[in-house]
Amino acid sequence: MNLDLDDEQEALRHTVEDFARKEVAPVIGGFYEREEFPYDLVAKMGRMGLFGLPVSEEHGGMGGDYTALCIALEELGRVDSSVAITLEAGVSLGLMPIYRFGTDEQKARWLPELVTGEKLGAFGLTEPGGGSDAGATRTTARLDGDEWVINGSKSFITNSGTDITSVVTVTAITGEREGGRKEISAILVPSGTPGFTVAPKYSKVGWNASDTHELSFDDCRVPATNLLGERGRGYAQFLSILDEGRIAIAALGTGLAQGCVDESVRYAHEREAFGNPIGSYQAIQFKIAEMETRAHTSRLAWYAAAAKMQAGKPFKKEAAIAKLVSSNAAMDNSRDGTQIFGGYGFMNEFPVGRFYRDAKILEIGEGTSEVQKMLIARQLGL
Ligand SMILES: Cc1cc2nc3c(=O)[nH]c(=O)nc-3n(C[C@H](O)[C@H](O)[C@H](O)COP(=O)(O)OP(=O)(O)OC[C@H]3O[C@@H](n4cnc5c(N)ncnc54)[C@H](O)[C@@H]3O)c2cc1C
C-alpha cells in the first residue's frame, strides 16, 4: 500500500499549489466581495491544462486521470473554493458527460474548447421542485421531427451563465417506460438557443466568485442529434457522473480543511495574547491538532475512493464516504479556524471567514450529507 504521490502527481500538485498561492490568493478576496467571476484566473487554469487533466490527448486533454484532477482541486481548495468549484464543475459536470457518453461528433464539436477552458460546460439536473430525488425530474423533452422541444427549469446550475459558457447538459423526461416509470435522457443545449433563458445570478452565502443560475426552457428546440448517448440512459449517466464528482468534491473539501490548518498555524505563531503567542496555549494546539487530523483523514478517504475508481473497482460507497468525511472536516475546520482568528476571523480580509462561508455548500451540493448516508447504507444492503 503506497499513499505517496508519484513524481508526476507531485509535480502537478506543486504547480497548482504555486499558482494558487501566487496568483489566486492575492486577488480572489476582491472577486469574492464584488461577487465577480474571475475570468483571467479561469483562462490561466485553462492554459495550465487543468480542464483537460482527465481527458485523453486524442481529445485535446493532458492524458492524465481523475486522480490528477482531484490533486489539482485539493490545492486550489486550500486557497479558494470559488476557483476550485469552477474547475470542478467545468470538468466533472461540464465536459465529463460528453467525454464519457458523447458521440464522436459531439466530442469533436464540444471537447476542444472545453478542455482548454476557453469555454465552460454545465450540468443541469436539479430542479426547483427538488434535487435529492433526482428521479422526480419534471423537465420534458418531446421529439418533434428532427428536434427535441424542451420545457421546464433547472435550479442552482454552476457555470451556466458566464460569458464563456457554451453548453448545458440537461436531464429531461423523454417518454414513459413500462409500468409508467419515467424515461429520462440527457440533452445538450448550446448557450443562446432560443427558448433557453438564464436568470440573473443568485445572491449566495458562499462560493461568491463562482457562477450559479436558474435556467428555464420554453419550447426550446435543439437538434435530435443533441441527445447525449442513448435515449433513456440519462438517469444512469448522471448517477455515474455524480459518483465520480463526489471524489472531486471530497478533494476540494480536503483542500478547504487543510487551508484552515495552514492559516491557523501561521496565525497561532503571530498573534499574541497574555504576553505569549496564542499557539503556545494547549487549547489552541489541540484545536489545530484536531483540524490537521480531520484534513488528513479526509485526504485518506478521497485517496481510497480514487484508488478504487482508477483500479476499475466499484467505488460508490467509498466516494460517498469521502464526500461525507471531507464536508464534515471542512465545516469543523472552518469553524475552528475562524475561532482561532478571533474577531479577525469575522473580517473579510482574512481567508478563514471565506472558508467558513464556503464550507456549508459542501454538505449540500452534489448530494447532501443525508444522501451520502443513504448511499452508504444502501451499499451495506439496507
Ligand atoms: C451553489 C450551488 C451550486 C450547485 N450546482 C449544481 C449544478 O451545477 N448542477 C445541478 O444539477 N445541481 C447543482 N446544485 C444543486 C444541488 O446539487 C442540490 O441543491 C442538492 O442536491 C440538494 O437538492 P435540493 O436543494 O433540492 O434539496 P432537497 O432535495 O429539497 O432536500 C432538502 C433537505 O431534505 C433532505 N432530504 C431529502 N430527501 C431525504 C431523504 N429521503 N431522507 C433524508 N433527508 C432527505 C436533504 O438532505 C436536505 O437536507 C447546486 C446547488 C448550489 C447551492
XYZ file of C-alpha atoms and ligand atoms in Angstrom:
435
model
C 0.000 0.000 0.000
C 1.623 3.242 -1.144
C -0.105 6.519 -0.334
C 2.649 8.783 -1.695
C 2.040 10.778 -4.830
C 4.315 9.680 -7.688
C 6.749 12.171 -9.267
C 4.310 13.328 -11.925
C 1.484 13.787 -9.401
C 3.807 15.650 -7.026
C 4.937 17.947 -9.853
C 1.299 18.713 -10.697
C 0.456 19.307 -7.035
C 3.392 21.660 -6.701
C 2.493 23.598 -9.881
C -1.101 24.106 -8.758
C -0.021 24.995 -5.217
C 2.263 27.646 -6.663
C -0.479 29.018 -8.923
C -2.989 29.102 -6.059
C -0.586 30.888 -3.688
C 0.902 33.363 -6.145
C -1.975 34.102 -8.497
C -5.258 33.188 -6.800
C -4.627 34.165 -3.166
C -3.689 37.830 -3.776
C -6.778 38.676 -5.845
C -9.603 36.297 -5.007
C -10.868 38.180 -1.936
C -11.764 41.138 -4.177
C -13.620 38.967 -6.687
C -15.466 37.336 -3.795
C -16.584 40.639 -2.294
C -17.631 42.009 -5.696
C -19.320 38.652 -6.484
C -17.441 38.706 -9.757
C -16.407 35.736 -11.888
C -12.568 35.558 -12.200
C -12.253 35.161 -15.986
C -8.476 35.716 -16.051
C -7.820 33.028 -13.441
C -10.038 30.605 -15.344
C -8.139 31.400 -18.551
C -4.842 30.763 -16.733
C -6.096 27.427 -15.410
C -7.071 26.624 -18.989
C -3.580 27.438 -20.256
C -2.113 25.254 -17.487
C -4.146 22.352 -18.889
C -6.196 21.852 -15.720
C -9.524 21.492 -17.543
C -8.050 18.737 -19.694
C -6.383 16.783 -16.882
C -8.525 13.615 -17.034
C -9.064 13.755 -20.804
C -7.036 11.755 -23.347
C -4.566 13.552 -25.614
C -6.621 12.348 -28.570
C -9.353 14.730 -27.404
C -7.000 17.584 -26.660
C -6.549 16.774 -22.974
C -3.479 16.164 -20.854
C -3.848 12.384 -20.892
C -3.972 12.218 -17.101
C -6.677 10.700 -14.950
C -9.365 11.675 -12.464
C -6.884 11.477 -9.584
C -4.830 14.214 -11.265
C -7.935 16.426 -11.374
C -8.549 15.761 -7.668
C -4.948 16.625 -6.764
C -5.384 19.972 -8.526
C -8.732 20.567 -6.794
C -7.285 19.920 -3.354
C -4.535 22.507 -3.922
C -6.988 25.088 -5.264
C -9.450 24.385 -2.444
C -6.665 25.090 0.032
C -6.694 28.709 -1.148
C -10.131 29.331 -2.611
C -13.281 27.296 -3.204
C -14.915 29.516 -5.871
C -11.999 28.947 -8.233
C -11.859 25.267 -7.284
C -15.583 24.669 -7.893
C -15.383 26.459 -11.230
C -12.757 23.909 -12.301
C -14.571 21.011 -10.613
C -17.914 21.738 -12.228
C -16.307 22.676 -15.556
C -14.627 19.283 -15.766
C -16.651 16.808 -13.744
C -20.106 18.151 -14.653
C -19.390 20.169 -17.798
C -17.133 18.118 -20.004
C -17.039 14.609 -18.498
C -20.629 13.728 -19.537
C -19.678 14.498 -23.154
C -16.317 12.740 -22.828
C -17.879 9.649 -21.236
C -21.131 9.362 -23.185
C -20.971 11.615 -26.249
C -20.877 10.503 -29.882
C -17.717 11.122 -31.910
C -19.427 14.156 -33.467
C -20.416 15.590 -30.072
C -16.881 15.095 -28.752
C -15.406 16.740 -31.838
C -17.853 19.661 -31.561
C -17.605 20.418 -27.825
C -14.476 18.972 -26.240
C -11.722 21.037 -27.907
C -12.949 24.309 -26.381
C -13.942 22.737 -23.029
C -10.614 21.000 -22.360
C -8.738 24.269 -22.838
C -11.057 26.201 -20.520
C -11.795 28.677 -23.322
C -15.432 27.631 -22.878
C -17.303 26.144 -19.942
C -19.936 23.434 -19.853
C -22.586 22.968 -17.165
C -24.817 20.162 -15.964
C -28.478 20.815 -15.219
C -30.007 18.136 -13.068
C -31.510 19.895 -10.038
C -34.945 21.457 -10.464
C -36.890 23.945 -8.354
C -39.053 21.050 -7.105
C -36.096 19.081 -5.716
C -32.532 17.894 -6.185
C -32.070 14.924 -3.862
C -34.850 12.981 -5.537
C -33.335 13.354 -8.982
C -35.798 10.847 -10.456
C -38.555 13.391 -9.776
C -37.402 15.432 -12.806
C -40.261 17.425 -14.356
C -38.480 19.000 -17.330
C -39.684 17.374 -20.539
C -38.210 16.932 -23.998
C -40.534 15.925 -26.842
C -39.226 14.739 -30.180
C -40.779 16.824 -32.964
C -39.399 15.713 -36.327
C -35.645 16.007 -36.043
C -35.718 18.312 -32.994
C -36.164 17.994 -29.231
C -38.572 20.534 -27.785
C -37.575 21.179 -24.169
C -39.797 22.698 -21.463
C -39.038 23.127 -17.779
C -36.490 24.655 -15.449
C -33.307 23.842 -13.551
C -32.014 25.377 -10.316
C -28.597 26.283 -8.943
C -26.622 25.383 -12.071
C -22.888 26.099 -11.739
C -21.013 27.728 -14.663
C -24.267 28.052 -16.627
C -24.305 31.801 -17.232
C -20.750 33.008 -17.760
C -19.695 34.846 -20.918
C -17.778 31.713 -21.885
C -20.465 29.094 -21.161
C -21.056 27.186 -24.392
C -23.298 24.270 -23.452
C -25.510 22.902 -20.695
C -26.385 19.214 -20.454
C -29.915 18.918 -19.123
C -31.831 15.892 -17.954
C -35.406 15.657 -19.169
C -38.277 13.204 -19.368
C -38.353 11.893 -22.933
C -41.056 9.267 -22.531
C -42.640 6.648 -20.325
C -41.388 3.154 -19.643
C -43.461 0.065 -18.928
C -45.245 0.449 -15.614
C -45.435 4.228 -16.016
C -41.838 4.925 -14.975
C -40.216 7.994 -16.456
C -37.744 7.667 -19.289
C -35.055 10.253 -18.557
C -32.473 11.320 -21.133
C -29.663 13.872 -21.207
C -29.657 16.505 -23.949
C -27.036 19.077 -24.908
C -28.376 22.631 -25.092
C -25.989 25.224 -26.573
C -25.946 28.617 -24.846
C -28.019 31.186 -26.713
C -30.534 28.671 -28.104
C -33.908 30.464 -28.480
C -36.237 29.494 -25.620
C -33.313 28.855 -23.242
C -33.194 31.633 -20.619
C -30.521 32.124 -17.982
C -31.850 34.017 -14.932
C -29.681 36.643 -13.201
C -27.103 35.064 -10.877
C -28.156 34.076 -7.384
C -27.016 36.003 -4.325
C -25.234 33.266 -2.375
C -23.891 32.706 1.153
C -20.591 31.387 -0.213
C -18.760 30.458 -3.448
C -19.330 34.115 -4.284
C -16.820 34.276 -7.118
C -18.426 31.285 -8.841
C -21.302 31.382 -11.299
C -24.732 29.917 -10.418
C -28.082 30.452 -12.171
C -31.589 29.190 -12.557
C -32.325 28.113 -16.131
C -35.637 27.911 -17.943
C -36.622 26.208 -21.163
C -39.683 27.379 -23.020
C -40.267 25.410 -26.226
C -36.515 25.365 -26.596
C -35.583 23.442 -29.766
C -32.316 21.621 -30.307
C -31.389 19.053 -32.983
C -32.316 15.411 -32.223
C -28.599 14.645 -32.558
C -28.002 16.614 -29.317
C -29.197 13.599 -27.331
C -26.245 12.583 -25.130
C -25.569 8.872 -25.545
C -28.537 6.545 -25.576
C -32.120 7.685 -25.153
C -33.418 6.735 -21.692
C -29.918 6.416 -20.188
C -29.899 9.913 -18.688
C -30.589 8.750 -15.128
C -27.814 6.141 -15.171
C -25.440 8.615 -16.821
C -25.834 11.317 -14.215
C -25.605 8.811 -11.342
C -22.187 7.698 -12.589
C -21.116 11.305 -13.213
C -22.129 12.170 -9.643
C -20.229 9.166 -8.217
C -17.004 10.471 -9.772
C -17.887 14.048 -8.884
C -18.136 13.147 -5.200
C -14.453 12.235 -5.142
C -13.642 15.572 -6.769
C -15.752 17.466 -4.224
C -14.111 15.453 -1.437
C -10.679 16.567 -2.691
C -11.882 20.177 -2.803
C -13.247 19.889 0.744
C -9.962 18.362 1.911
C -8.203 21.394 0.474
C -10.514 23.743 2.371
C -9.927 21.796 5.593
C -6.153 21.934 5.015
C -6.295 25.636 4.143
C -7.843 26.282 7.555
C -4.893 24.462 9.172
C -2.351 26.449 7.089
C -3.909 29.765 8.081
C -4.365 28.807 11.720
C -0.788 27.588 12.244
C 0.570 30.818 10.768
C -1.732 32.998 12.882
C -1.058 30.975 16.048
C 2.636 31.893 15.720
C 1.939 35.584 15.031
C -0.893 36.510 17.347
C -0.084 37.198 20.962
C -2.419 37.157 23.964
C -1.470 37.449 27.637
C 2.162 38.010 26.578
C 2.566 34.815 24.556
C 1.812 33.617 21.005
C -1.640 32.005 21.135
C -0.019 28.877 19.623
C 1.797 28.334 22.913
C -1.525 27.594 24.620
C -2.535 23.960 24.614
C -6.180 24.796 23.892
C -5.108 26.281 20.546
C -2.590 23.493 19.870
C -5.234 20.827 20.471
C -7.717 22.621 18.238
C -5.160 22.742 15.414
C -4.108 19.124 16.033
C -7.734 18.066 15.611
C -8.038 20.184 12.466
C -4.942 18.533 10.964
C -6.345 15.106 11.885
C -9.598 15.884 10.050
C -7.789 17.151 6.939
C -5.517 14.088 6.931
C -8.416 11.644 7.381
C -10.365 13.401 4.677
C -7.395 13.107 2.271
C -7.075 9.377 3.010
C -10.781 8.959 2.287
C -10.604 10.571 -1.166
C -7.322 8.777 -1.982
C -9.022 5.451 -1.160
C -12.048 6.255 -3.326
C -9.861 7.471 -6.212
C -7.643 4.375 -5.983
C -10.683 2.108 -6.315
C -12.017 4.137 -9.212
C -8.669 4.073 -11.046
C -8.426 0.318 -10.472
C -11.807 -0.108 -12.176
C -13.397 -1.444 -8.977
C -16.797 -0.396 -7.573
C -16.288 2.847 -5.651
C -19.798 4.189 -4.933
C -19.585 3.637 -1.175
C -16.027 4.968 -0.884
C -16.919 8.079 -2.911
C -19.921 8.782 -0.655
C -17.792 8.232 2.471
C -15.084 10.551 1.131
C -17.593 13.302 0.404
C -19.256 12.920 3.799
C -15.963 12.898 5.714
C -14.490 15.831 3.809
C -17.558 18.058 4.088
C -17.647 17.396 7.832
C -13.910 18.200 8.038
C -14.393 21.404 6.038
C -17.268 22.545 8.266
C -15.466 21.728 11.521
C -12.109 23.160 10.448
C -13.578 26.386 9.122
C -15.486 26.864 12.392
C -12.367 26.201 14.482
C -10.107 28.235 12.177
C -12.426 31.220 12.416
C -12.424 30.856 16.204
C -8.616 30.862 16.310
C -8.626 34.158 14.411
C -10.989 35.720 16.968
C -12.547 38.963 15.705
C -10.316 38.960 12.619
C -11.899 35.635 11.690
C -15.135 37.531 11.140
C -13.483 40.037 8.786
C -13.461 39.534 5.055
C -9.796 40.445 4.718
C -8.771 37.071 6.207
C -9.433 33.884 4.218
C -10.778 31.863 7.175
C -14.059 33.785 7.155
C -14.413 32.985 3.450
C -13.637 29.319 4.193
C -16.390 29.380 6.824
C -18.946 30.654 4.323
C -17.755 28.282 1.594
C -17.764 25.129 3.729
C -21.544 24.845 4.156
C -22.327 24.117 0.496
C -20.088 21.056 0.661
C -22.763 19.418 2.840
C -25.373 20.219 0.182
C -24.049 20.213 -3.407
C -23.590 17.029 -5.486
C -25.711 15.150 -2.981
C -26.452 16.322 0.548
C -24.840 14.621 3.549
C -28.137 12.807 4.125
C -27.999 11.494 0.553
C -24.403 10.276 1.121
C -25.608 8.367 4.197
C -28.467 6.884 2.160
C -25.939 5.729 -0.475
C -23.614 4.217 2.143
C -26.489 2.413 3.873
C -27.725 1.105 0.516
C -24.270 -0.297 -0.245
C -24.469 -2.112 3.092
C -27.662 -3.778 1.929
C -30.039 -1.619 3.965
C -24.125 26.814 -5.137
C -24.790 25.586 -5.676
C -24.330 25.028 -6.866
C -24.989 23.909 -7.408
N -24.603 23.428 -8.635
C -25.379 22.486 -9.261
C -25.120 22.099 -10.622
O -24.167 22.549 -11.250
N -25.962 21.196 -11.197
C -27.023 20.657 -10.546
O -27.749 19.876 -11.153
N -27.289 20.999 -9.250
C -26.499 21.903 -8.613
N -26.773 22.275 -7.307
C -27.912 21.684 -6.646
C -27.539 20.729 -5.504
O -26.982 19.557 -6.017
C -28.842 20.494 -4.718
O -29.122 21.695 -4.012
C -28.734 19.332 -3.760
O -28.638 18.116 -4.466
C -29.948 19.248 -2.822
O -31.134 19.362 -3.507
P -32.255 20.402 -3.017
O -31.568 21.724 -2.861
O -33.385 20.342 -3.961
O -32.666 19.907 -1.597
P -33.837 18.851 -1.295
O -33.665 17.646 -2.141
O -35.139 19.550 -1.338
O -33.511 18.459 0.201
C -33.878 19.279 1.313
C -33.383 18.594 2.598
O -34.059 17.330 2.749
C -33.101 16.298 2.885
N -33.649 15.068 2.284
C -34.178 14.920 1.048
N -34.583 13.671 0.868
C -34.286 12.988 2.006
C -34.471 11.637 2.442
N -35.012 10.709 1.660
N -34.058 11.297 3.688
C -33.485 12.228 4.497
N -33.300 13.516 4.150
C -33.695 13.894 2.912
C -31.871 16.787 2.166
O -30.702 16.091 2.571
C -31.900 18.242 2.562
O -31.341 18.402 3.835
C -26.086 23.344 -6.726
C -26.512 23.896 -5.506
C -25.901 25.008 -5.000
C -26.442 25.605 -3.742
